[in-house]
Amino acid sequence: MNTLFNIAIDGLAYGMVLFVVAVGLSVTLGLMRFVNLSHGAFAMVGGYCAAYLTGQAQWSYWFAVPVALLATGLLGAGLEALVLRHLYRRKELEQVLFTIGMSFVLIATTNAIAGPQVQLITLPESLAGSIDLGFRTLPAQRLLVIGAGFAVAAACAWTISHTRFGVWLRAAVDHSDTASTLGIPIRLVQCASFAAGAALAGFGGILGAELMPLEPYYAIKYLVLVLVVVAVGGMGSVPGSLAAAVLLGLIETASKYLASEWGSLFFFLAMAALLAWRPNGLLKR
């Protein structure tokens, strides 16, 4: 029972990290229809910023995290405004080649500035300890990750489905010319959406620093996992990405506990089975 409980908690936390990183890419691919393979680099940038601010700069964790998210969002907005917006109407292969190349540029820059060693985010005492739930003691950081994942899912689903900005985003993608004639600021919507996706990726990089260590090749190392979550959940589907991330996170964690010698084999077998069963995504009709 202890093993099953540990698998459930660690798997849920791991799934939430995957979801927070992947949800921005799901929106970019599914709603903006832009293939952005540099998404993992934004997760790395957010994590590195938080590690620097809480480590060398000695900032409070609760102040460093919002600043790191803002910096990552601004980087995403700047790249979108200067470079990436010119790729929206280009072929998917050109988008893939450019964004994967941009990932390697960010990897090389990160390695030159911070070095090849793993970066650690200094946690406050309230997160470094454990919380007694009465029947079980759990690491506080794991509970933060799980709670933050559900909060991000609710906020994203509500923004896309029930706000004017969400309507603008869907209209700008489906009928950009008509949306523009109705006064919708197309460029502002595109830039803000991309910046929000980059910030969410950075948030995932910060939350998952203990489960997915921050090092220069983070952007490439974990990109496949993020793409699997997006594909299994269905592009543009926030509930689907959440369900896929949690399910795959539990499978990956269970395999590490019970059959560690098999590596991530069960993760990718589950991916293949789920895509064969629901090729359009778990919750997409």
C-alpha positions as YAML, in Angstrom:
chain: A
units: angstrom
residues:
- id: 1
  name: MET
  ca: [0.00, 0.00, 0.00]
- id: 2
  name: ASN
  ca: [2.86, 2.37, 0.78]
- id: 3
  name: THR
  ca: [4.35, 1.70, -2.64]
- id: 4
  name: LEU
  ca: [1.03, 2.29, -4.40]
- id: 5
  name: PHE
  ca: [0.51, 5.52, -2.49]
- id: 6
  name: ASN
  ca: [4.01, 6.75, -3.37]
- id: 7
  name: ILE
  ca: [3.39, 5.87, -7.03]
- id: 8
  name: ALA
  ca: [0.11, 7.81, -6.98]
- id: 9
  name: ILE
  ca: [1.59, 10.95, -5.40]
- id: 10
  name: ASP
  ca: [4.85, 10.98, -7.39]
- id: 11
  name: GLY
  ca: [3.04, 10.04, -10.61]
- id: 12
  name: LEU
  ca: [0.47, 12.79, -10.14]
- id: 13
  name: ALA
  ca: [3.19, 15.35, -9.41]
- id: 14
  name: TYR
  ca: [5.20, 14.23, -12.46]
- id: 15
  name: GLY
  ca: [2.09, 14.34, -14.62]
- id: 16
  name: MET
  ca: [1.30, 17.87, -13.46]
- id: 17
  name: VAL
  ca: [4.81, 19.02, -14.38]
- id: 18
  name: LEU
  ca: [4.40, 17.52, -17.85]
- id: 19
  name: PHE
  ca: [1.01, 19.18, -18.18]
- id: 20
  name: VAL
  ca: [2.15, 22.68, -17.18]
- id: 21
  name: VAL
  ca: [5.04, 22.49, -19.66]
- id: 22
  name: ALA
  ca: [2.90, 20.93, -22.40]
- id: 23
  name: VAL
  ca: [-0.27, 23.02, -22.18]
- id: 24
  name: GLY
  ca: [1.36, 26.06, -23.77]
- id: 25
  name: LEU
  ca: [2.59, 23.92, -26.66]
- id: 26
  name: SER
  ca: [-0.87, 22.37, -27.00]
- id: 27
  name: VAL
  ca: [-2.38, 25.84, -27.40]
- id: 28
  name: THR
  ca: [0.34, 26.90, -29.85]
- id: 29
  name: LEU
  ca: [-0.07, 23.78, -31.98]
- id: 30
  name: GLY
  ca: [-3.82, 23.31, -31.70]
- id: 31
  name: LEU
  ca: [-5.14, 26.87, -31.66]
- id: 32
  name: MET
  ca: [-2.37, 28.96, -33.25]
- id: 33
  name: ARG
  ca: [-1.37, 26.08, -35.58]
- id: 34
  name: PHE
  ca: [2.31, 26.86, -35.24]
- id: 35
  name: VAL
  ca: [4.83, 24.03, -34.77]
- id: 36
  name: ASN
  ca: [7.12, 25.33, -32.04]
- id: 37
  name: LEU
  ca: [9.84, 22.81, -31.17]
- id: 38
  name: SER
  ca: [11.69, 25.44, -29.13]
- id: 39
  name: HIS
  ca: [9.01, 25.18, -26.44]
- id: 40
  name: GLY
  ca: [11.22, 23.09, -24.17]
- id: 41
  name: ALA
  ca: [13.85, 25.84, -24.28]
- id: 42
  name: PHE
  ca: [11.42, 28.25, -22.62]
- id: 43
  name: ALA
  ca: [10.92, 25.74, -19.79]
- id: 44
  name: MET
  ca: [14.68, 25.62, -19.39]
- id: 45
  name: VAL
  ca: [14.98, 29.43, -19.41]
- id: 46
  name: GLY
  ca: [12.32, 29.79, -16.71]
- id: 47
  name: GLY
  ca: [14.03, 27.20, -14.52]
- id: 48
  name: TYR
  ca: [17.46, 28.76, -14.99]
- id: 49
  name: CYS
  ca: [16.15, 32.24, -14.15]
- id: 50
  name: ALA
  ca: [14.57, 30.96, -10.93]
- id: 51
  name: ALA
  ca: [17.76, 29.05, -10.03]
- id: 52
  name: TYR
  ca: [19.88, 32.17, -10.51]
- id: 53
  name: LEU
  ca: [17.53, 34.45, -8.58]
- id: 54
  name: THR
  ca: [17.11, 32.08, -5.61]
- id: 55
  name: GLY
  ca: [20.79, 31.05, -5.65]
- id: 56
  name: GLN
  ca: [23.31, 33.71, -6.63]
- id: 57
  name: ALA
  ca: [20.95, 36.68, -6.20]
- id: 58
  name: GLN
  ca: [19.53, 35.33, -2.90]
- id: 59
  name: TRP
  ca: [15.97, 36.40, -3.72]
- id: 60
  name: SER
  ca: [12.94, 34.98, -1.97]
- id: 61
  name: TYR
  ca: [11.46, 32.00, -3.83]
- id: 62
  name: TRP
  ca: [8.01, 33.60, -3.82]
- id: 63
  name: PHE
  ca: [9.39, 36.76, -5.47]
- id: 64
  name: ALA
  ca: [11.84, 35.02, -7.80]
- id: 65
  name: VAL
  ca: [9.25, 32.74, -9.44]
- id: 66
  name: PRO
  ca: [6.96, 35.54, -10.76]
- id: 67
  name: VAL
  ca: [10.00, 37.47, -12.01]
- id: 68
  name: ALA
  ca: [11.32, 34.36, -13.78]
- id: 69
  name: LEU
  ca: [7.90, 33.82, -15.40]
- id: 70
  name: LEU
  ca: [7.79, 37.45, -16.51]
- id: 71
  name: ALA
  ca: [11.29, 37.20, -18.00]
- id: 72
  name: THR
  ca: [10.39, 34.01, -19.87]
- id: 73
  name: GLY
  ca: [7.15, 35.53, -21.17]
- id: 74
  name: LEU
  ca: [8.98, 38.65, -22.34]
- id: 75
  name: LEU
  ca: [11.58, 36.52, -24.12]
- id: 76
  name: GLY
  ca: [8.78, 34.62, -25.86]
- id: 77
  name: ALA
  ca: [7.03, 37.86, -26.81]
- id: 78
  name: GLY
  ca: [10.25, 39.36, -28.15]
- id: 79
  name: LEU
  ca: [11.10, 36.32, -30.28]
- id: 80
  name: GLU
  ca: [7.52, 36.13, -31.56]
- id: 81
  name: ALA
  ca: [7.43, 39.80, -32.51]
- id: 82
  name: LEU
  ca: [10.86, 39.88, -34.15]
- id: 83
  name: VAL
  ca: [11.18, 36.47, -35.78]
- id: 84
  name: LEU
  ca: [8.51, 33.82, -35.29]
- id: 85
  name: ARG
  ca: [5.55, 35.81, -36.60]
- id: 86
  name: HIS
  ca: [7.08, 35.57, -40.07]
- id: 87
  name: LEU
  ca: [6.75, 31.76, -39.91]
- id: 88
  name: TYR
  ca: [3.01, 31.51, -39.23]
- id: 89
  name: ARG
  ca: [2.12, 31.15, -42.90]
- id: 90
  name: ARG
  ca: [5.16, 29.06, -43.82]
- id: 91
  name: LYS
  ca: [5.14, 25.27, -44.22]
- id: 92
  name: GLU
  ca: [5.35, 23.02, -41.16]
- id: 93
  name: LEU
  ca: [8.82, 21.74, -42.15]
- id: 94
  name: GLU
  ca: [10.19, 25.28, -42.18]
- id: 95
  name: GLN
  ca: [8.67, 25.94, -38.75]
- id: 96
  name: VAL
  ca: [10.18, 22.72, -37.38]
- id: 97
  name: LEU
  ca: [13.65, 23.41, -38.76]
- id: 98
  name: PHE
  ca: [13.75, 27.00, -37.55]
- id: 99
  name: THR
  ca: [12.42, 26.36, -34.04]
- id: 100
  name: ILE
  ca: [14.64, 23.31, -33.44]
- id: 101
  name: GLY
  ca: [17.58, 25.44, -34.58]
- id: 102
  name: MET
  ca: [16.51, 28.17, -32.15]
- id: 103
  name: SER
  ca: [16.50, 25.56, -29.38]
- id: 104
  name: PHE
  ca: [20.15, 24.72, -30.08]
- id: 105
  name: VAL
  ca: [21.03, 28.43, -30.04]
- id: 106
  name: LEU
  ca: [19.39, 28.81, -26.61]
- id: 107
  name: ILE
  ca: [21.13, 25.63, -25.39]
- id: 108
  name: ALA
  ca: [24.53, 26.92, -26.49]
- id: 109
  name: THR
  ca: [23.85, 30.33, -24.92]
- id: 110
  name: THR
  ca: [22.76, 28.75, -21.64]
- id: 111
  name: ASN
  ca: [25.80, 26.49, -21.56]
- id: 112
  name: ALA
  ca: [28.14, 29.42, -22.23]
- id: 113
  name: ILE
  ca: [26.61, 31.56, -19.48]
- id: 114
  name: ALA
  ca: [25.86, 29.05, -16.72]
- id: 115
  name: GLY
  ca: [28.08, 26.07, -17.56]
- id: 116
  name: PRO
  ca: [27.15, 22.39, -17.99]
- id: 117
  name: GLN
  ca: [26.30, 21.62, -14.35]
- id: 118
  name: VAL
  ca: [22.78, 20.96, -13.08]
- id: 119
  name: GLN
  ca: [21.05, 24.06, -11.68]
- id: 120
  name: LEU
  ca: [19.25, 23.89, -8.33]
- id: 121
  name: ILE
  ca: [16.34, 26.08, -7.25]
- id: 122
  name: THR
  ca: [16.58, 26.99, -3.58]
- id: 123
  name: LEU
  ca: [13.27, 26.24, -1.88]
- id: 124
  name: PRO
  ca: [11.93, 28.14, 1.15]
- id: 125
  name: GLU
  ca: [11.58, 26.30, 4.45]
- id: 126
  name: SER
  ca: [7.83, 25.98, 3.93]
- id: 127
  name: LEU
  ca: [8.42, 23.89, 0.77]
- id: 128
  name: ALA
  ca: [11.61, 22.11, 1.78]
- id: 129
  name: GLY
  ca: [9.83, 20.25, 4.60]
- id: 130
  name: SER
  ca: [6.87, 17.90, 4.77]
- id: 131
  name: ILE
  ca: [3.19, 18.28, 5.62]
- id: 132
  name: ASP
  ca: [1.42, 15.85, 7.94]
- id: 133
  name: LEU
  ca: [-2.00, 14.93, 6.54]
- id: 134
  name: GLY
  ca: [-2.83, 12.74, 9.52]
- id: 135
  name: PHE
  ca: [-2.64, 9.45, 7.65]
- id: 136
  name: ARG
  ca: [0.49, 10.29, 5.69]
- id: 137
  name: THR
  ca: [3.38, 12.77, 5.57]
- id: 138
  name: LEU
  ca: [4.01, 14.27, 2.13]
- id: 139
  name: PRO
  ca: [6.71, 16.60, 0.76]
- id: 140
  name: ALA
  ca: [5.29, 20.13, 0.63]
- id: 141
  name: GLN
  ca: [6.83, 20.75, -2.79]
- id: 142
  name: ARG
  ca: [4.92, 17.80, -4.28]
- id: 143
  name: LEU
  ca: [1.64, 19.19, -2.98]
- id: 144
  name: LEU
  ca: [2.50, 22.60, -4.46]
- id: 145
  name: VAL
  ca: [3.15, 21.03, -7.86]
- id: 146
  name: ILE
  ca: [-0.15, 19.12, -7.81]
- id: 147
  name: GLY
  ca: [-2.16, 22.16, -6.69]
- id: 148
  name: ALA
  ca: [-0.46, 24.45, -9.22]
- id: 149
  name: GLY
  ca: [-1.18, 21.97, -12.03]
- id: 150
  name: PHE
  ca: [-4.90, 21.90, -11.31]
- id: 151
  name: ALA
  ca: [-4.94, 25.71, -10.99]
- id: 152
  name: VAL
  ca: [-3.22, 26.14, -14.37]
- id: 153
  name: ALA
  ca: [-5.66, 23.69, -16.00]
- id: 154
  name: ALA
  ca: [-8.69, 25.53, -14.65]
- id: 155
  name: ALA
  ca: [-7.29, 28.96, -15.61]
- id: 156
  name: CYS
  ca: [-6.40, 27.88, -19.17]
- id: 157
  name: ALA
  ca: [-9.73, 26.16, -19.81]
- id: 158
  name: TRP
  ca: [-11.66, 29.16, -18.49]
- id: 159
  name: THR
  ca: [-9.58, 31.68, -20.48]
- id: 160
  name: ILE
  ca: [-9.99, 29.83, -23.78]
- id: 161
  name: SER
  ca: [-13.69, 29.02, -23.38]
- id: 162
  name: HIS
  ca: [-15.21, 31.86, -21.36]
- id: 163
  name: THR
  ca: [-13.27, 35.07, -21.99]
- id: 164
  name: ARG
  ca: [-13.19, 37.61, -24.78]
- id: 165
  name: PHE
  ca: [-9.50, 36.90, -25.31]
- id: 166
  name: GLY
  ca: [-10.25, 33.22, -25.89]
- id: 167
  name: VAL
  ca: [-12.87, 34.15, -28.50]
- id: 168
  name: TRP
  ca: [-10.38, 36.51, -30.14]
- id: 169
  name: LEU
  ca: [-7.74, 33.78, -30.25]
- id: 170
  name: ARG
  ca: [-10.02, 31.21, -31.89]
- id: 171
  name: ALA
  ca: [-11.38, 33.78, -34.34]
- id: 172
  name: ALA
  ca: [-7.91, 35.06, -35.22]
- id: 173
  name: VAL
  ca: [-6.77, 31.54, -36.10]
- id: 174
  name: ASP
  ca: [-9.87, 30.33, -37.96]
- id: 175
  name: HIS
  ca: [-10.72, 33.51, -39.92]
- id: 176
  name: SER
  ca: [-7.96, 36.07, -39.44]
- id: 177
  name: ASP
  ca: [-9.12, 38.40, -42.22]
- id: 178
  name: THR
  ca: [-12.70, 38.51, -40.96]
- id: 179
  name: ALA
  ca: [-11.52, 38.91, -37.37]
- id: 180
  name: SER
  ca: [-9.33, 41.83, -38.39]
- id: 181
  name: THR
  ca: [-12.21, 43.61, -40.11]
- id: 182
  name: LEU
  ca: [-14.23, 43.25, -36.88]
- id: 183
  name: GLY
  ca: [-11.54, 45.13, -34.99]
- id: 184
  name: ILE
  ca: [-9.82, 42.19, -33.27]
- id: 185
  name: PRO
  ca: [-6.12, 43.04, -32.72]
- id: 186
  name: ILE
  ca: [-4.67, 39.99, -34.45]
- id: 187
  name: ARG
  ca: [-1.01, 40.72, -33.76]
- id: 188
  name: LEU
  ca: [-1.64, 41.46, -30.09]
- id: 189
  name: VAL
  ca: [-3.55, 38.19, -29.69]
- id: 190
  name: GLN
  ca: [-0.83, 36.16, -31.38]
- id: 191
  name: CYS
  ca: [2.00, 37.76, -29.41]
- id: 192
  name: ALA
  ca: [0.18, 37.52, -26.08]
- id: 193
  name: SER
  ca: [-0.73, 33.87, -26.69]
- id: 194
  name: PHE
  ca: [2.83, 32.94, -27.52]
- id: 195
  name: ALA
  ca: [4.18, 34.84, -24.51]
- id: 196
  name: ALA
  ca: [1.67, 33.12, -22.22]
- id: 197
  name: GLY
  ca: [2.69, 29.72, -23.61]
- id: 198
  name: ALA
  ca: [6.36, 30.52, -23.00]
- id: 199
  name: ALA
  ca: [5.62, 31.66, -19.44]
- id: 200
  name: LEU
  ca: [3.67, 28.46, -18.73]
- id: 201
  name: ALA
  ca: [6.58, 26.41, -20.03]
- id: 202
  name: GLY
  ca: [8.89, 28.35, -17.71]
- id: 203
  name: PHE
  ca: [6.52, 27.66, -14.81]
- id: 204
  name: GLY
  ca: [6.70, 23.95, -15.58]
- id: 205
  name: GLY
  ca: [10.48, 24.12, -15.67]
- id: 206
  name: ILE
  ca: [10.48, 25.71, -12.21]
- id: 207
  name: LEU
  ca: [7.94, 23.33, -10.66]
- id: 208
  name: GLY
  ca: [9.61, 20.24, -12.08]
- id: 209
  name: ALA
  ca: [13.23, 21.09, -11.34]
- id: 210
  name: GLU
  ca: [13.50, 18.18, -8.88]
- id: 211
  name: LEU
  ca: [11.85, 15.65, -11.21]
- id: 212
  name: MET
  ca: [13.32, 16.94, -14.48]
- id: 213
  name: PRO
  ca: [16.78, 18.35, -13.61]
- id: 214
  name: LEU
  ca: [17.78, 21.67, -15.16]
- id: 215
  name: GLU
  ca: [20.79, 21.33, -17.43]
- id: 216
  name: PRO
  ca: [21.72, 22.80, -20.83]
- id: 217
  name: TYR
  ca: [20.22, 19.96, -22.90]
- id: 218
  name: TYR
  ca: [16.92, 20.11, -21.02]
- id: 219
  name: ALA
  ca: [15.26, 21.68, -24.08]
- id: 220
  name: ILE
  ca: [15.94, 18.61, -26.23]
- id: 221
  name: LYS
  ca: [16.01, 15.92, -23.54]
- id: 222
  name: TYR
  ca: [12.38, 16.40, -22.45]
- id: 223
  name: LEU
  ca: [10.90, 17.69, -25.71]
- id: 224
  name: VAL
  ca: [9.74, 14.21, -26.77]
- id: 225
  name: LEU
  ca: [7.82, 13.76, -23.49]
- id: 226
  name: VAL
  ca: [6.04, 17.07, -23.98]
- id: 227
  name: LEU
  ca: [5.17, 16.26, -27.59]
- id: 228
  name: VAL
  ca: [3.77, 12.88, -26.49]
- id: 229
  name: VAL
  ca: [1.47, 14.58, -23.96]
- id: 230
  name: VAL
  ca: [0.23, 17.02, -26.60]
- id: 231
  name: ALA
  ca: [-0.35, 14.26, -29.17]
- id: 232
  name: VAL
  ca: [-2.12, 11.89, -26.77]
- id: 233
  name: GLY
  ca: [-4.21, 14.65, -25.20]
- id: 234
  name: GLY
  ca: [-5.17, 16.24, -28.51]
- id: 235
  name: MET
  ca: [-3.78, 19.51, -29.84]
- id: 236
  name: GLY
  ca: [-5.57, 22.51, -28.38]
- id: 237
  name: SER
  ca: [-7.42, 20.45, -25.74]
- id: 238
  name: VAL
  ca: [-6.59, 21.57, -22.20]
- id: 239
  name: PRO
  ca: [-8.61, 18.78, -20.49]
- id: 240
  name: GLY
  ca: [-7.12, 16.25, -22.90]
- id: 241
  name: SER
  ca: [-3.57, 17.39, -22.14]
- id: 242
  name: LEU
  ca: [-4.29, 17.18, -18.41]
- id: 243
  name: ALA
  ca: [-5.71, 13.65, -18.70]
- id: 244
  name: ALA
  ca: [-2.83, 12.51, -20.91]
- id: 245
  name: ALA
  ca: [-0.16, 14.02, -18.65]
- id: 246
  name: VAL
  ca: [-1.58, 12.48, -15.48]
- id: 247
  name: LEU
  ca: [-2.11, 9.06, -17.07]
- id: 248
  name: LEU
  ca: [1.33, 8.94, -18.68]
- id: 249
  name: GLY
  ca: [2.95, 10.35, -15.53]
- id: 250
  name: LEU
  ca: [1.43, 7.56, -13.45]
- id: 251
  name: ILE
  ca: [2.55, 4.92, -15.97]
- id: 252
  name: GLU
  ca: [6.11, 6.31, -16.11]
- id: 253
  name: THR
  ca: [6.37, 6.52, -12.31]
- id: 254
  name: ALA
  ca: [4.94, 3.03, -11.79]
- id: 255
  name: SER
  ca: [7.43, 1.57, -14.27]
- id: 256
  name: LYS
  ca: [10.34, 3.24, -12.42]
- id: 257
  name: TYR
  ca: [9.13, 1.84, -9.09]
- id: 258
  name: LEU
  ca: [8.25, -1.66, -10.27]
- id: 259
  name: ALA
  ca: [10.39, -2.31, -13.38]
- id: 260
  name: SER
  ca: [13.17, 0.26, -13.45]
- id: 261
  name: GLU
  ca: [15.37, -1.93, -15.68]
- id: 262
  name: TRP
  ca: [12.91, -1.39, -18.54]
- id: 263
  name: GLY
  ca: [13.43, 2.39, -18.57]
- id: 264
  name: SER
  ca: [10.65, 4.35, -20.30]
- id: 265
  name: LEU
  ca: [9.46, 1.41, -22.42]
- id: 266
  name: PHE
  ca: [6.01, 1.32, -20.80]
- id: 267
  name: PHE
  ca: [5.59, 5.08, -21.28]
- id: 268
  name: PHE
  ca: [6.01, 4.78, -25.05]
- id: 269
  name: LEU
  ca: [3.98, 1.56, -25.27]
- id: 270
  name: ALA
  ca: [1.14, 3.39, -23.52]
- id: 271
  name: MET
  ca: [1.55, 6.28, -25.96]
- id: 272
  name: ALA
  ca: [1.28, 3.95, -28.96]
- id: 273
  name: ALA
  ca: [-1.78, 2.18, -27.54]
- id: 274
  name: LEU
  ca: [-3.58, 5.42, -26.66]
- id: 275
  name: LEU
  ca: [-2.91, 6.96, -30.09]
- id: 276
  name: ALA
  ca: [-4.11, 3.78, -31.80]
- id: 277
  name: TRP
  ca: [-7.30, 3.90, -29.70]
- id: 278
  name: ARG
  ca: [-7.89, 7.69, -29.84]
- id: 279
  name: PRO
  ca: [-5.81, 9.12, -32.74]
- id: 280
  name: ASN
  ca: [-7.35, 12.59, -32.37]
- id: 281
  name: GLY
  ca: [-6.68, 12.81, -28.63]
- id: 282
  name: LEU
  ca: [-8.20, 11.35, -25.48]
- id: 283
  name: LEU
  ca: [-11.02, 13.88, -25.09]
- id: 284
  name: LYS
  ca: [-11.39, 15.22, -28.63]
- id: 285
  name: ARG
  ca: [-14.37, 14.21, -30.75]
...
